[in-house]
Coordinates of N, CA and C in Angstrom, one line a residue:
M14 N 0.8 -1.2 0.0 CA 0.0 0.0 0.0 C 0.9 1.3 0.0
T15 N 2.0 1.2 0.7 CA 2.9 2.3 0.7 C 3.4 2.6 -0.7
N16 N 3.6 1.5 -1.4 CA 4.1 1.6 -2.8 C 3.0 2.3 -3.7
F17 N 1.8 2.0 -3.4 CA 0.6 2.6 -4.1 C 0.6 4.1 -3.8
F18 N 0.8 4.5 -2.5 CA 0.8 5.9 -2.1 C 2.0 6.6 -2.7
K19 N 3.1 5.9 -2.8 CA 4.3 6.5 -3.4 C 4.1 6.8 -4.9
V20 N 3.5 5.8 -5.6 CA 3.3 5.9 -7.0 C 2.2 7.0 -7.3
A21 N 1.2 7.0 -6.5 CA 0.1 8.0 -6.6 C 0.6 9.4 -6.3
S22 N 1.5 9.5 -5.3 CA 2.1 10.8 -5.0 C 3.0 11.3 -6.1
V23 N 3.8 10.4 -6.6 CA 4.7 10.8 -7.7 C 3.8 11.2 -8.9
A24 N 2.7 10.5 -9.2 CA 1.9 10.8 -10.4 C 1.2 12.2 -10.2
I25 N 0.7 12.5 -9.0 CA 0.1 13.7 -8.7 C 1.1 14.9 -8.8
I26 N 2.3 14.6 -8.3 CA 3.4 15.7 -8.3 C 3.8 15.9 -9.8
A27 N 3.9 14.8 -10.6 CA 4.3 15.0 -12.0 C 3.2 15.7 -12.8
L28 N 1.9 15.4 -12.5 CA 0.9 16.1 -13.2 C 0.8 17.6 -12.8
S29 N 1.0 17.8 -11.5 CA 1.0 19.2 -11.0 C 2.2 20.0 -11.6
A30 N 3.3 19.4 -11.7 CA 4.5 20.0 -12.3 C 4.2 20.4 -13.7
N31 N 3.6 19.4 -14.4 CA 3.3 19.7 -15.9 C 2.4 20.9 -16.0
S32 N 1.4 21.0 -15.1 CA 0.5 22.1 -15.2 C 1.2 23.4 -14.8
L33 N 2.1 23.3 -13.9 CA 2.8 24.5 -13.4 C 3.7 25.0 -14.5
F34 N 4.3 24.1 -15.3 CA 5.3 24.5 -16.2 C 4.8 24.5 -17.7
A35 N 3.5 24.2 -17.9 CA 3.0 24.3 -19.3 C 3.0 25.7 -19.8
Q36 N 3.4 25.9 -21.0 CA 3.4 27.3 -21.6 C 2.4 27.4 -22.7
E37 N 1.9 28.6 -22.8 CA 1.0 29.0 -23.9 C 1.9 29.8 -24.8
D38 N 1.9 29.5 -26.1 CA 2.8 30.2 -27.1 C 1.9 31.1 -28.0
T39 N 2.2 32.4 -28.1 CA 1.5 33.3 -29.0 C 2.5 34.1 -29.8
A40 N 2.0 34.7 -30.9 CA 2.8 35.6 -31.7 C 1.9 36.6 -32.3
E41 N 2.4 37.8 -32.5 CA 1.5 38.9 -33.1 C 2.2 39.5 -34.3
T42 N 1.3 40.2 -35.1 CA 1.8 41.0 -36.2 C 1.0 42.2 -36.3
T43 N 1.5 43.2 -36.9 CA 0.7 44.4 -37.1 C 0.3 44.4 -38.6
L44 N -0.9 44.5 -38.9 CA -1.5 44.5 -40.2 C -1.7 46.0 -40.6
N45 N -1.1 46.4 -41.8 CA -1.2 47.7 -42.3 C -2.0 47.7 -43.6
V46 N -3.0 48.5 -43.8 CA -3.6 48.7 -45.1 C -3.2 50.1 -45.5
N47 N -2.4 50.1 -46.6 CA -1.9 51.4 -47.1 C -2.9 52.0 -48.1
L48 N -3.7 52.9 -47.7 CA -4.8 53.4 -48.5 C -4.3 54.7 -49.1
A49 N -4.4 54.8 -50.4 CA -4.0 56.0 -51.2 C -5.1 56.5 -52.1
S50 N -5.1 57.7 -52.5 CA -6.1 58.2 -53.4 C -5.8 57.6 -54.8
S51 N -6.8 57.2 -55.5 CA -6.6 56.7 -56.9 C -7.7 57.2 -57.8
F52 N -7.3 57.8 -58.9 CA -8.2 58.3 -59.9 C -7.8 57.9 -61.3
E53 N -8.7 57.4 -62.1 CA -8.4 57.0 -63.5 C -9.6 57.3 -64.4
I54 N -9.3 57.8 -65.6 CA -10.3 58.1 -66.6 C -9.9 57.4 -67.9
T55 N -10.9 56.8 -68.6 CA -10.7 56.2 -69.9 C -11.8 56.6 -70.8
V56 N -11.6 56.6 -72.1 CA -12.6 56.9 -73.1 C -12.8 55.6 -73.9
A57 N -14.0 55.1 -74.0 CA -14.3 53.8 -74.7 C -14.1 53.9 -76.2
D58 N -14.5 55.0 -76.8 CA -14.5 55.0 -78.3 C -13.3 55.9 -78.8
A59 N -12.5 55.4 -79.6 CA -11.3 56.1 -80.1 C -11.7 57.2 -81.1
S60 N -12.9 57.1 -81.7 CA -13.3 58.0 -82.7 C -14.9 58.1 -82.7
V61 N -15.4 59.3 -82.9 CA -16.8 59.5 -82.9 C -17.2 60.4 -84.1
D62 N -18.3 60.0 -84.8 CA -18.7 60.7 -86.0 C -20.1 61.4 -85.8
I63 N -20.2 62.6 -86.3 CA -21.5 63.2 -86.5 C -21.6 63.5 -88.0
D64 N -22.7 63.0 -88.6 CA -22.9 63.2 -90.0 C -23.6 64.5 -90.2
M65 N -23.2 65.2 -91.2 CA -23.8 66.4 -91.7 C -24.0 66.2 -93.2
N66 N -25.0 65.5 -93.6 CA -25.1 65.1 -95.0 C -26.5 65.1 -95.6
T67 N -27.4 65.7 -94.9 CA -28.8 65.9 -95.5 C -29.2 67.3 -95.3
P68 N -30.2 67.8 -96.1 CA -30.7 69.2 -95.9 C -31.2 69.4 -94.4
E69 N -31.8 68.3 -93.9 CA -32.3 68.4 -92.5 C -31.2 68.7 -91.5
H70 N -30.1 68.1 -91.7 CA -28.9 68.3 -90.8 C -28.5 69.7 -90.8
F71 N -28.5 70.4 -92.0 CA -28.1 71.8 -92.0 C -29.1 72.7 -91.5
Q72 N -30.3 72.2 -91.3 CA -31.4 73.0 -90.7 C -31.6 72.8 -89.2
S73 N -31.6 71.5 -88.8 CA -31.9 71.1 -87.5 C -30.7 70.6 -86.7
G74 N -29.5 70.5 -87.3 CA -28.3 69.9 -86.6 C -28.4 68.4 -86.6
N75 N -27.4 67.8 -85.9 CA -27.4 66.4 -85.8 C -26.6 66.0 -84.6
T76 N -26.6 64.7 -84.4 CA -25.9 64.1 -83.2 C -25.1 62.9 -83.5
S77 N -24.2 62.5 -82.6 CA -23.5 61.3 -82.7 C -24.3 60.1 -82.2
G78 N -25.5 60.4 -81.5 CA -26.2 59.4 -80.8 C -25.5 59.3 -79.4
Q79 N -26.2 58.7 -78.5 CA -25.6 58.5 -77.2 C -24.6 57.4 -77.3
K80 N -23.4 57.7 -76.8 CA -22.3 56.7 -76.7 C -22.3 56.2 -75.3
A81 N -22.8 54.9 -75.2 CA -22.9 54.3 -73.8 C -21.6 54.1 -73.1
D82 N -21.5 54.5 -71.9 CA -20.3 54.3 -71.0 C -19.1 54.8 -71.8
H83 N -19.2 55.9 -72.5 CA -18.1 56.4 -73.3 C -16.9 56.9 -72.4
V84 N -17.3 57.6 -71.3 CA -16.3 58.0 -70.4 C -16.4 57.2 -69.1
Q85 N -15.3 56.6 -68.7 CA -15.3 55.7 -67.5 C -14.4 56.2 -66.5
I86 N -14.9 56.3 -65.2 CA -14.2 56.9 -64.1 C -14.0 55.9 -63.0
S87 N -12.8 55.8 -62.5 CA -12.6 55.1 -61.2 C -12.0 56.1 -60.3
A88 N -12.6 56.3 -59.1 CA -12.2 57.4 -58.2 C -12.5 57.0 -56.7
T89 N -11.5 57.2 -55.9 CA -11.7 56.9 -54.5 C -12.3 58.0 -53.7
G90 N -12.6 59.1 -54.3 CA -13.2 60.2 -53.6 C -13.9 61.2 -54.6
E91 N -14.3 62.3 -54.1 CA -15.0 63.3 -55.0 C -14.1 63.7 -56.2
Y92 N -14.8 64.0 -57.3 CA -14.1 64.3 -58.5 C -15.0 65.1 -59.5
E93 N -14.3 65.7 -60.5 CA -15.0 66.3 -61.6 C -14.2 66.0 -62.9
V94 N -15.0 66.0 -63.9 CA -14.5 65.8 -65.3 C -14.7 67.0 -66.1
K95 N -13.6 67.4 -66.8 CA -13.6 68.6 -67.6 C -13.3 68.2 -69.1
V96 N -13.8 68.9 -70.0 CA -13.6 68.6 -71.4 C -13.0 69.9 -72.2
I97 N -12.1 69.6 -73.1 CA -11.6 70.7 -74.0 C -11.2 70.1 -75.3
A98 N -11.2 70.9 -76.3 CA -10.8 70.5 -77.7 C -9.4 71.1 -78.0
S99 N -8.7 70.3 -78.8 CA -7.3 70.8 -79.1 C -7.3 71.9 -80.1
S100 N -8.3 72.0 -81.0 CA -8.4 73.0 -82.0 C -9.8 73.1 -82.5
D101 N -10.0 74.1 -83.4 CA -11.3 74.1 -84.1 C -11.3 72.9 -85.0
L102 N -12.5 72.6 -85.6 CA -12.6 71.5 -86.5 C -11.9 71.9 -87.8
T103 N -11.0 71.0 -88.3 CA -10.2 71.3 -89.5 C -10.3 70.2 -90.5
S104 N -10.2 70.6 -91.8 CA -10.1 69.7 -92.9 C -9.2 70.5 -93.9
G105 N -8.0 70.1 -94.0 CA -7.0 70.9 -94.9 C -6.9 72.3 -94.3
S106 N -7.2 73.2 -95.1 CA -7.1 74.6 -94.7 C -8.4 75.2 -94.2
E107 N -9.5 74.4 -94.3 CA -10.8 74.8 -93.9 C -11.0 74.6 -92.3
T108 N -11.7 75.5 -91.7 CA -12.0 75.4 -90.3 C -13.4 75.7 -90.0
I109 N -13.9 75.1 -89.0 CA -15.3 75.4 -88.4 C -15.1 75.5 -86.9
P110 N -15.7 76.5 -86.3 CA -15.5 76.7 -84.9 C -16.0 75.5 -84.1
V111 N -15.1 75.0 -83.2 CA -15.4 73.8 -82.4 C -16.6 74.1 -81.3
N112 N -16.8 75.4 -81.0 CA -17.9 75.6 -80.0 C -19.3 75.4 -80.6
T113 N -19.3 74.9 -81.9 CA -20.6 74.5 -82.4 C -21.0 73.1 -82.0
I114 N -20.1 72.4 -81.3 CA -20.4 71.1 -80.8 C -20.7 71.1 -79.3
T115 N -21.8 70.5 -78.9 CA -22.1 70.4 -77.5 C -21.9 68.9 -77.0
V116 N -21.3 68.8 -75.9 CA -21.0 67.5 -75.2 C -22.0 67.4 -74.1
T117 N -22.9 66.3 -74.1 CA -23.9 66.1 -73.1 C -23.7 64.8 -72.4
P118 N -23.4 64.8 -71.1 CA -23.2 63.6 -70.3 C -24.5 63.2 -69.7
T119 N -24.7 61.9 -69.5 CA -25.8 61.3 -68.7 C -25.2 60.1 -67.9
L120 N -25.9 59.8 -66.8 CA -25.4 58.7 -66.0 C -25.4 57.4 -66.7
G121 N -24.3 56.7 -66.7 CA -24.2 55.4 -67.4 C -24.3 54.3 -66.4
S122 N -23.6 53.2 -66.7 CA -23.7 52.0 -66.0 C -22.6 51.9 -64.8
Y123 N -23.0 51.2 -63.8 CA -22.0 50.9 -62.7 C -21.2 49.7 -63.3
L124 N -19.9 49.9 -63.4 CA -19.1 48.9 -64.0 C -18.1 48.2 -63.0
G125 N -18.2 48.6 -61.8 CA -17.3 48.2 -60.8 C -17.6 46.9 -60.1
A126 N -16.7 46.5 -59.2 CA -16.9 45.3 -58.5 C -17.8 45.6 -57.2
G127 N -18.5 44.6 -56.7 CA -19.3 44.7 -55.5 C -20.6 45.5 -55.8
S128 N -21.2 45.9 -54.8 CA -22.5 46.5 -55.0 C -22.4 48.0 -55.4
E129 N -23.4 48.5 -56.1 CA -23.4 49.9 -56.6 C -23.8 50.8 -55.4
G130 N -23.0 51.8 -55.2 CA -23.4 52.8 -54.2 C -24.4 53.8 -54.8
S131 N -24.8 54.7 -53.9 CA -25.8 55.7 -54.4 C -25.0 57.0 -54.8
V132 N -25.1 57.3 -56.0 CA -24.4 58.5 -56.5 C -25.4 59.5 -57.2
S133 N -25.2 60.8 -57.0 CA -26.0 61.8 -57.6 C -25.1 62.9 -58.2
P134 N -24.4 62.5 -59.3 CA -23.5 63.5 -59.9 C -24.2 64.7 -60.5
T135 N -23.6 65.8 -60.6 CA -24.1 66.9 -61.4 C -23.6 66.8 -62.8
L136 N -24.5 66.7 -63.8 CA -24.1 66.5 -65.2 C -24.5 67.8 -65.9
T137 N -23.6 68.4 -66.7 CA -23.8 69.6 -67.4 C -23.4 69.5 -68.8
A138 N -24.3 69.8 -69.7 CA -24.0 69.9 -71.2 C -23.1 71.2 -71.4
Q139 N -22.1 71.0 -72.2 CA -21.2 72.2 -72.4 C -20.8 72.2 -73.9
S140 N -20.6 73.4 -74.4 CA -20.0 73.5 -75.8 C -18.5 73.3 -75.6
L141 N -17.9 72.7 -76.7 CA -16.5 72.5 -76.7 C -15.8 73.9 -76.8
S142 N -14.6 73.9 -76.3 CA -13.8 75.1 -76.3 C -12.4 74.7 -76.5
T143 N -11.6 75.6 -77.1 CA -10.2 75.4 -77.3 C -9.3 76.1 -76.2
S144 N -10.0 76.9 -75.5 CA -9.2 77.7 -74.5 C -9.6 77.5 -73.0
T145 N -10.7 76.9 -72.8 CA -11.2 76.7 -71.4 C -11.7 75.2 -71.3
E146 N -11.2 74.6 -70.2 CA -11.8 73.3 -69.8 C -13.1 73.5 -69.2
N147 N -14.2 72.9 -69.7 CA -15.5 73.1 -69.1 C -15.9 71.8 -68.3
T148 N -16.4 72.0 -67.1 CA -16.9 70.9 -66.3 C -18.2 70.3 -66.8
I149 N -18.1 69.0 -67.1 CA -19.4 68.3 -67.5 C -19.9 67.4 -66.4
I150 N -19.0 66.9 -65.5 CA -19.4 65.9 -64.5 C -18.8 66.4 -63.2
S151 N -19.6 66.4 -62.1 CA -19.1 66.7 -60.8 C -19.7 65.7 -59.9
C152 N -18.9 65.0 -59.1 CA -19.5 63.9 -58.2 C -18.9 64.0 -56.8
D153 N -19.7 63.9 -55.8 CA -19.2 64.0 -54.4 C -19.0 62.6 -53.8
T154 N -19.0 61.6 -54.6 CA -18.9 60.2 -54.2 C -17.9 59.4 -55.1
G155 N -17.0 58.8 -54.5 CA -16.1 57.9 -55.3 C -16.7 56.6 -55.6
E156 N -16.3 55.9 -56.7 CA -16.8 54.6 -57.1 C -15.7 53.8 -57.7
S157 N -15.8 52.5 -57.6 CA -14.7 51.7 -58.2 C -14.7 51.8 -59.7
L158 N -15.8 51.9 -60.4 CA -15.8 52.2 -61.8 C -17.2 52.5 -62.3
R159 N -17.3 53.7 -62.8 CA -18.6 54.3 -63.3 C -18.5 54.7 -64.7
G160 N -19.5 54.3 -65.6 CA -19.5 54.8 -66.9 C -20.5 56.0 -67.1
Y161 N -20.1 56.9 -67.9 CA -21.0 58.0 -68.3 C -21.3 58.0 -69.8
N162 N -22.5 58.1 -70.2 CA -22.9 58.2 -71.6 C -22.6 59.6 -72.0
I163 N -22.1 59.7 -73.3 CA -21.8 61.0 -73.8 C -22.5 61.1 -75.2
E164 N -23.1 62.3 -75.5 CA -23.7 62.6 -76.8 C -23.0 63.8 -77.3
Y165 N -22.5 63.8 -78.5 CA -21.9 64.9 -79.2 C -23.0 65.4 -80.1
S166 N -23.2 66.7 -80.1 CA -24.3 67.2 -81.0 C -24.0 68.6 -81.6
I167 N -24.5 68.8 -82.8 CA -24.5 70.1 -83.4 C -25.9 70.6 -83.3
P168 N -26.2 71.5 -82.4 CA -27.6 72.0 -82.2 C -28.0 72.8 -83.4
S169 N -29.3 73.0 -83.6 CA -29.9 73.6 -84.7 C -29.4 75.1 -84.9
D170 N -29.2 75.8 -83.8 CA -28.7 77.1 -83.9 C -27.2 77.2 -84.3
S171 N -26.5 76.1 -84.4 CA -25.1 76.1 -84.9 C -25.0 75.4 -86.3
A172 N -26.1 74.8 -86.8 CA -26.0 74.1 -88.0 C -25.6 74.9 -89.2
S173 N -26.0 76.2 -89.2 CA -25.6 77.0 -90.4 C -24.1 77.3 -90.5
E174 N -23.4 77.1 -89.4 CA -21.9 77.2 -89.4 C -21.2 76.2 -90.3
Y175 N -22.0 75.1 -90.7 CA -21.4 74.1 -91.5 C -21.7 74.3 -93.0
L176 N -22.4 75.4 -93.3 CA -22.7 75.7 -94.7 C -21.4 76.4 -95.3
N177 N -21.3 76.3 -96.6 CA -20.3 77.0 -97.4 C -18.9 76.6 -97.0
H178 N -18.7 75.3 -96.7 CA -17.4 74.7 -96.5 C -17.2 73.5 -97.4
A179 N -16.0 73.2 -97.8 CA -15.7 72.1 -98.7 C -16.1 70.8 -98.0
A180 N -16.6 69.9 -98.8 CA -16.9 68.5 -98.3 C -15.7 67.9 -97.7
G181 N -15.8 67.1 -96.7 CA -14.6 66.4 -96.1 C -14.9 66.1 -94.7
T182 N -13.9 65.5 -94.0 CA -14.0 65.1 -92.6 C -13.2 66.2 -91.8
Y183 N -14.0 66.9 -91.0 CA -13.4 67.9 -90.1 C -13.1 67.3 -88.7
T184 N -11.9 67.5 -88.2 CA -11.6 66.8 -87.0 C -10.9 67.7 -86.0
T185 N -11.0 67.3 -84.8 CA -10.3 67.8 -83.6 C -10.1 66.7 -82.6
T186 N -9.3 66.9 -81.6 CA -9.1 66.0 -80.5 C -9.8 66.5 -79.3
V187 N -10.6 65.7 -78.7 CA -11.4 66.1 -77.5 C -10.7 65.4 -76.3
T188 N -10.3 66.1 -75.3 CA -9.6 65.6 -74.2 C -10.5 65.8 -72.9
Y189 N -10.7 64.7 -72.2 CA -11.4 64.6 -70.9 C -10.3 64.6 -69.8
S190 N -10.5 65.4 -68.8 CA -9.5 65.4 -67.7 C -10.3 65.2 -66.4
L191 N -9.7 64.3 -65.6 CA -10.3 64.0 -64.3 C -9.5 64.7 -63.2
Y192 N -10.2 65.3 -62.3 CA -9.6 66.1 -61.2 C -10.2 65.6 -59.9
A193 N -9.4 65.4 -58.9 CA -9.8 65.1 -57.5 C -10.3 66.4 -56.9
L194 N -11.4 66.3 -56.1 CA -11.8 67.5 -55.4 C -11.5 67.4 -54.0

């Protein structure tokens, strides 16, 4: 029986020692998310046409039709989009004032990942200019990717500017710029 008590005592002491000397092991790390502002603009169509080839066009003007998601914006915060033309419309030595073209934006598709947020951008039709960037979109909410529909038009009050010019393709480069607010 004494052997039994000795063995039991040794077992109790051994288990107690194990409990006293057991270690819990942990490790930690610091997780950093490096958030930066990010803004990007793209234009979906490399070229846009407005036909001026019927008597009605020279009376009522014409349009390119709505270009769906033509301007695409990715922005982490408030932004505005401005538009400017590089020159008047030219074909050889002939020119037509570029301010005869109106650029009209409308809200396009949400093209980003995840769920669409609630946005209420201010959209303003503007005549093209060669000297001043005109604001066409102003938004107080960032989005991962938003499309804006754009329509290029020659309004009826500008249609007569296209009379008495040589037939041909008159061109300019239209530049959209994205600014963080």
